[in-house]
Short mmCIF file of C-alpha atoms in Angstrom, two decimals:
data_model
loop_
_atom_site.label_atom_id
_atom_site.label_comp_id
_atom_site.label_asym_id
_atom_site.label_seq_id
_atom_site.Cartn_x
_atom_site.Cartn_y
_atom_site.Cartn_z
CA MET A 564 71.20 173.03 76.34
CA ILE A 565 67.46 173.73 76.71
CA ALA A 566 68.18 176.46 79.28
CA LEU A 567 71.04 177.88 77.19
CA VAL A 568 68.85 179.23 74.38
CA PRO A 569 66.54 181.37 76.55
CA ALA A 570 69.52 182.50 78.66
CA VAL A 571 71.40 183.72 75.60
CA ALA A 572 68.23 185.28 74.20
CA GLY A 573 67.58 187.12 77.44
CA ALA A 574 71.17 188.35 77.58
CA LEU A 575 70.94 189.63 74.00
CA ILE A 576 67.66 191.42 74.72
CA VAL A 577 69.09 193.17 77.77
CA ALA A 578 72.29 194.03 75.92
CA GLY A 579 70.23 195.45 73.05
CA ILE A 580 68.22 197.66 75.42
CA ILE A 581 71.39 198.95 77.06
CA GLY A 582 72.93 199.56 73.62
CA VAL A 583 69.89 201.59 72.52
CA VAL A 584 69.99 203.70 75.70
CA VAL A 585 73.73 204.32 75.38
CA GLY A 586 73.35 205.12 71.67
CA LEU A 587 70.69 207.75 72.36
CA ILE A 588 72.97 209.65 74.76
CA PRO A 589 74.66 212.47 72.78
CA ALA A 590 78.44 212.24 72.87
CA PRO A 591 80.42 215.44 73.59
CA VAL A 592 82.27 216.93 70.65
CA ARG A 593 85.99 216.61 71.20
CA PRO A 594 88.65 218.61 69.41
CA PRO A 595 90.62 216.68 66.80
CA ARG A 596 93.81 215.10 68.02
CA SER A 597 97.02 215.52 66.10
CA ARG A 598 98.15 211.99 66.83
CA PRO A 599 96.20 208.74 66.45
CA VAL A 600 94.78 207.08 69.54
CA GLN A 601 96.70 203.90 70.31
CA ARG A 602 94.86 201.01 71.90
CA LYS A 603 96.62 199.59 74.90
CA PRO A 604 97.21 195.83 74.81
CA MET A 605 95.66 193.62 77.47
CA SER A 606 97.79 193.67 80.59
CA ALA A 607 99.20 190.55 82.21
CA GLY A 608 96.91 190.98 85.22
CA THR A 609 93.83 191.15 83.00
CA LYS A 610 94.94 188.01 81.18
CA ARG A 611 95.34 186.18 84.49
CA LEU A 612 91.88 187.29 85.63
CA LEU A 613 90.40 186.14 82.31
CA LEU A 614 92.08 182.74 82.66
CA VAL A 615 90.80 182.38 86.22
CA GLY A 616 87.34 183.41 85.04
CA VAL A 617 87.28 180.81 82.26
CA VAL A 618 88.38 178.04 84.63
CA GLY A 619 85.93 179.20 87.28
CA GLY A 620 83.10 179.38 84.75
CA CYS A 621 83.73 175.83 83.59
CA MET A 622 83.82 174.57 87.18
CA ALA A 623 80.64 176.46 88.05
CA TRP A 624 78.90 174.97 85.00
CA LEU A 625 79.94 171.45 86.02
CA VAL A 626 78.76 171.97 89.62
CA THR A 627 75.52 173.91 89.05
CA GLY A 628 74.63 172.95 85.49
CA TRP A 629 74.01 176.60 84.59
CA ALA A 630 75.31 177.37 81.12
CA LEU A 631 75.07 181.06 81.99
CA THR A 632 78.12 180.73 84.23
CA LEU A 633 80.34 180.03 81.22
CA VAL A 634 79.90 183.68 80.23
CA ALA A 635 79.03 185.39 83.50
CA VAL A 636 82.02 184.22 85.57
CA PRO A 637 84.78 185.34 83.11
CA LEU A 638 83.03 188.69 82.58
CA ALA A 639 82.71 189.16 86.34
CA CYS A 640 86.37 188.29 86.99
CA VAL A 641 87.54 190.88 84.47
CA GLY A 642 84.83 193.52 84.71
CA VAL A 643 84.12 193.85 88.42
CA PRO A 644 87.72 194.76 89.42
CA MET A 645 87.76 197.37 86.65
CA LEU A 646 84.44 198.85 87.78
CA LEU A 647 85.56 199.04 91.41
CA SER A 648 89.02 200.42 90.68
CA ASN A 649 90.04 204.06 90.96
CA SER A 650 90.36 204.42 87.14
CA GLY A 651 94.01 205.45 87.35
CA ALA A 652 93.24 208.53 89.46
CA SER A 653 96.34 207.98 91.59
CA ALA A 654 98.53 207.76 88.48
CA ARG A 655 97.08 211.02 87.15
CA ILE A 656 97.71 212.75 90.48
CA ASP A 657 101.29 211.43 90.57
CA ARG A 658 101.78 212.72 87.04
CA LEU A 659 100.46 216.13 88.02
CA GLU A 660 102.74 216.18 91.05
CA ALA A 661 105.68 215.31 88.78
CA MET A 662 104.84 218.34 86.59
CA GLU A 663 104.86 220.53 89.69
CA GLU A 664 108.25 219.18 90.82
CA TRP A 665 109.76 219.52 87.34
CA THR A 666 108.44 223.09 86.97
CA ARG A 667 109.91 224.04 90.32
CA SER A 668 113.26 222.46 89.36
CA LEU A 669 113.26 224.33 86.05
CA SER A 670 112.54 227.57 87.89
CA GLY A 671 115.52 226.98 90.16
CA VAL A 672 117.83 226.30 87.23
CA LEU A 673 116.71 229.47 85.44
CA THR A 674 117.69 231.62 88.43
CA VAL A 675 121.34 230.84 87.66
CA GLY A 676 121.07 232.95 84.51
CA ILE A 677 121.40 230.35 81.74
CA GLY A 678 119.20 230.20 78.65
CA LEU A 679 115.89 228.39 78.35
CA GLU A 680 117.20 225.57 76.18
CA GLN A 681 120.17 224.93 78.48
CA ALA A 682 117.86 224.93 81.51
CA LEU A 683 115.55 222.37 79.91
CA VAL A 684 118.50 220.10 79.16
CA ALA A 685 119.83 220.51 82.71
CA THR A 686 116.56 219.25 84.27
CA GLU A 687 116.62 215.94 82.39
CA ARG A 688 118.41 213.94 85.08
CA SER A 689 116.32 215.24 87.99
CA THR A 690 112.96 214.79 86.26
CA PRO A 691 110.44 212.61 88.18
CA SER A 692 109.81 209.21 86.66
CA ALA A 693 106.14 209.97 85.89
CA ILE A 694 107.04 212.43 83.11
CA ARG A 695 110.67 211.47 82.46
CA PRO A 696 110.05 209.94 78.99
CA GLU A 697 108.34 213.13 77.79
CA VAL A 698 111.13 215.37 79.12
CA GLN A 699 113.79 213.12 77.61
CA ARG A 700 112.13 213.38 74.20
CA LEU A 701 111.92 217.17 74.61
CA VAL A 702 115.64 217.34 75.36
CA ALA A 703 116.37 215.03 72.41
CA ARG A 704 114.45 217.34 70.07
CA LEU A 705 116.35 220.38 71.33
CA ARG A 706 119.65 218.58 70.82
CA SER A 707 118.51 217.66 67.30
CA ARG A 708 118.22 221.37 66.46
CA TRP A 709 114.42 221.53 66.57
CA ASN A 710 112.88 224.96 66.85
CA THR A 711 112.29 225.58 70.57
CA GLU A 712 108.62 226.43 70.22
CA GLU A 713 107.89 223.39 68.09
CA ALA A 714 109.70 221.12 70.54
CA ILE A 715 107.73 222.54 73.47
CA ARG A 716 104.43 222.10 71.59
CA ALA A 717 105.31 218.47 70.90
CA PHE A 718 106.14 218.12 74.60
CA ALA A 719 102.69 219.50 75.55
CA GLU A 720 101.01 217.13 73.10
CA GLU A 721 102.72 214.16 74.73
CA LEU A 722 101.75 215.29 78.22
CA ASP A 723 98.12 215.60 77.02
CA ASP A 724 97.06 217.56 80.09
CA ALA A 725 95.64 221.03 80.74
CA THR A 726 98.30 221.72 83.37
CA GLY A 727 100.99 220.63 80.93
CA ASP A 728 99.54 223.09 78.41
CA LEU A 729 99.81 225.87 81.00
CA VAL A 730 103.47 225.08 81.66
CA ALA A 731 104.23 224.77 77.94
CA ALA A 732 102.46 228.06 77.17
CA ASN A 733 104.70 229.93 79.60
CA LEU A 734 107.77 228.25 78.09
CA ILE A 735 106.62 229.19 74.57
CA LEU A 736 106.17 232.84 75.60
CA ALA A 737 109.63 232.79 77.16
CA ALA A 738 111.11 231.30 73.98
CA ARG A 739 109.51 234.06 71.90
CA ARG A 740 110.29 237.07 74.08
CA ARG A 741 113.56 235.98 75.71
CA GLY A 742 112.91 238.25 78.67
CA ALA A 743 113.53 237.98 82.40
CA GLY A 744 110.99 236.85 84.96
CA LEU A 745 110.32 233.31 83.71
CA ALA A 746 111.75 231.75 86.88
CA GLN A 747 109.33 233.70 89.06
CA VAL A 748 106.38 232.82 86.81
CA LEU A 749 107.25 229.12 86.92
CA GLU A 750 107.65 229.24 90.70
CA SER A 751 104.17 230.74 91.06
CA LEU A 752 102.80 228.17 88.64
CA ALA A 753 104.40 225.36 90.66
CA GLU A 754 102.70 226.65 93.81
CA SER A 755 99.36 226.65 92.01
CA VAL A 756 99.87 223.10 90.75
CA SER A 757 100.89 221.98 94.25
CA ALA A 758 97.61 223.31 95.66
CA ASP A 759 95.75 221.49 92.89
CA VAL A 760 97.53 218.23 93.78
CA ARG A 761 96.53 218.55 97.45
CA ALA A 762 92.91 219.19 96.50
CA ARG A 763 92.81 216.22 94.13
CA ARG A 764 94.30 213.88 96.73
CA GLN A 765 91.62 214.94 99.22
CA ILE A 766 88.89 214.38 96.63
CA GLU A 767 90.29 210.95 95.75
CA ALA A 768 90.39 210.00 99.44
CA ASP A 769 86.70 210.90 99.74
CA ARG A 770 85.86 208.90 96.62
CA ALA A 771 87.69 205.85 97.93
CA LYS A 772 85.15 205.38 100.77
CA PRO A 773 82.08 204.56 98.62
CA ARG A 774 84.28 202.42 96.35
CA ALA A 775 85.35 200.36 99.36
CA THR A 776 81.73 199.99 100.45
CA ALA A 777 80.65 198.87 96.97
CA ARG A 778 83.59 196.44 96.84
CA TRP A 779 82.58 194.72 100.09
CA VAL A 780 78.89 194.63 99.11
CA THR A 781 79.85 193.01 95.80
CA ILE A 782 82.09 190.42 97.47
CA ILE A 783 79.40 189.51 100.01
CA SER A 784 76.70 189.32 97.31
CA VAL A 785 78.82 187.06 95.10
CA GLY A 786 79.71 184.85 98.06
CA VAL A 787 76.07 184.43 99.10
CA LEU A 788 75.05 183.71 95.50
CA VAL A 789 77.73 181.04 95.14
CA ILE A 790 76.77 179.35 98.41
CA LEU A 791 73.08 179.34 97.52
CA ALA A 792 73.77 178.04 94.02
CA ILE A 793 75.78 175.10 95.38
CA SER A 794 73.95 174.04 98.51
CA GLY A 795 70.53 175.68 98.67
CA THR A 796 67.15 175.34 96.99
CA TYR A 797 66.60 179.10 97.06
CA VAL A 798 67.94 179.52 93.51
CA GLU A 799 66.14 176.48 92.14
CA PRO A 800 63.52 178.60 90.26
CA TYR A 801 66.34 180.28 88.32
CA ARG A 802 67.15 176.98 86.61
CA SER A 803 64.07 177.29 84.40
CA PRO A 804 64.25 179.22 81.09
CA LEU A 805 62.23 182.11 82.54
CA GLY A 806 64.37 182.06 85.67
CA GLN A 807 67.53 182.30 83.54
CA VAL A 808 66.13 185.39 81.79
CA ILE A 809 65.22 186.98 85.13
CA LEU A 810 68.68 186.18 86.52
CA VAL A 811 70.36 187.79 83.50
CA THR A 812 68.17 190.88 83.96
CA LEU A 813 69.05 191.17 87.66
CA LEU A 814 72.77 190.72 87.03
CA THR A 815 72.67 193.29 84.23
CA ALA A 816 70.91 195.78 86.50
CA TYR A 817 73.56 195.23 89.18
CA VAL A 818 76.38 195.78 86.70
CA ALA A 819 74.63 198.87 85.35
CA THR A 820 74.53 200.23 88.91
CA LEU A 821 78.28 199.70 89.26
CA VAL A 822 78.87 201.42 85.91
CA TRP A 823 76.69 204.34 87.00
CA MET A 824 78.60 204.67 90.26
CA LYS A 825 81.93 204.58 88.44
CA ARG A 826 80.85 207.27 85.97
CA MET A 827 79.85 209.53 88.86
CA ALA A 828 83.25 209.05 90.51
CA ILE A 829 85.26 209.90 87.40
CA GLY A 830 86.06 213.60 87.19
CA LYS A 831 86.02 215.30 83.82
CA PRO A 832 89.49 216.48 82.77
CA LEU A 833 89.99 220.14 82.04
CA ALA A 834 89.95 221.06 78.38
CA ARG A 835 93.32 221.62 76.73
CA PHE A 836 94.08 224.80 74.80
CA LEU A 837 97.35 223.95 73.01
CA VAL A 838 95.64 221.71 70.48
CA GLY A 839 96.08 223.71 67.29
CA PRO A 840 98.90 223.50 64.75
CA PRO A 841 102.22 224.91 65.91
CA GLY A 842 102.33 227.41 63.06
CA PRO A 843 104.91 228.08 60.34
CA VAL A 844 108.05 227.21 62.24
CA GLY A 845 110.94 225.05 61.18
CA ARG A 846 113.07 222.57 63.00
CA ALA A 847 116.31 224.38 62.55
CA SER A 848 116.85 227.01 65.22
#
């Protein structure tokens, strides 16, 4: 308990410094969203990692006598895999590839000579799974006698992607003008999206190399620290109150390095342009 007070105090000091630095960084101004942001619940995998971290922290405290492990081990079990993950880049690329496949399918259906609304309904069954819920809701709106432009704008809002805005903008223009040539435009757009997918996959493959290196360095560092904490006298100075504060500072610096590396590896998404109100249109077509 004597070592717990300075350890907690040191952790709070370091957290306060990080909070001040983060608070001084100006946040970019984002356009207002038309729908509220929903917080995702904790996944089952994260819950399992948290449970393992709590059990591991209690065991580490019983073996080493360090009260710091009660907090550090659960945070490490949950935070380190998140920091070393690919941040859902593969899912975003798969989603972009699904848009390209769906756009190409829609272009093929339009060459038959049917209307835009009928073509959108016809692509529902062949839609890739990555964007199938959004396309199904689009078809449901069209069947419910929504105005075509309003339904497409709602579809773009659900996709929440700059490429989805580009596809939706071409569909909106086609719904307004009702002219020929949409199939050719969508085919060209699908080719452009396909090239974008190939480039993003190459970039993600290059980013995976430093992530793998950081993952192995982290695993080796944690393994060495655990072995020294159990069997060696090398970490004996860290048992003192000052040593606990120094240990918290070093661990915080290491985590800050991982956060910095992750922020560098995350690409900024392109800004959307279909973010305004749909205009004075009704739902009855």
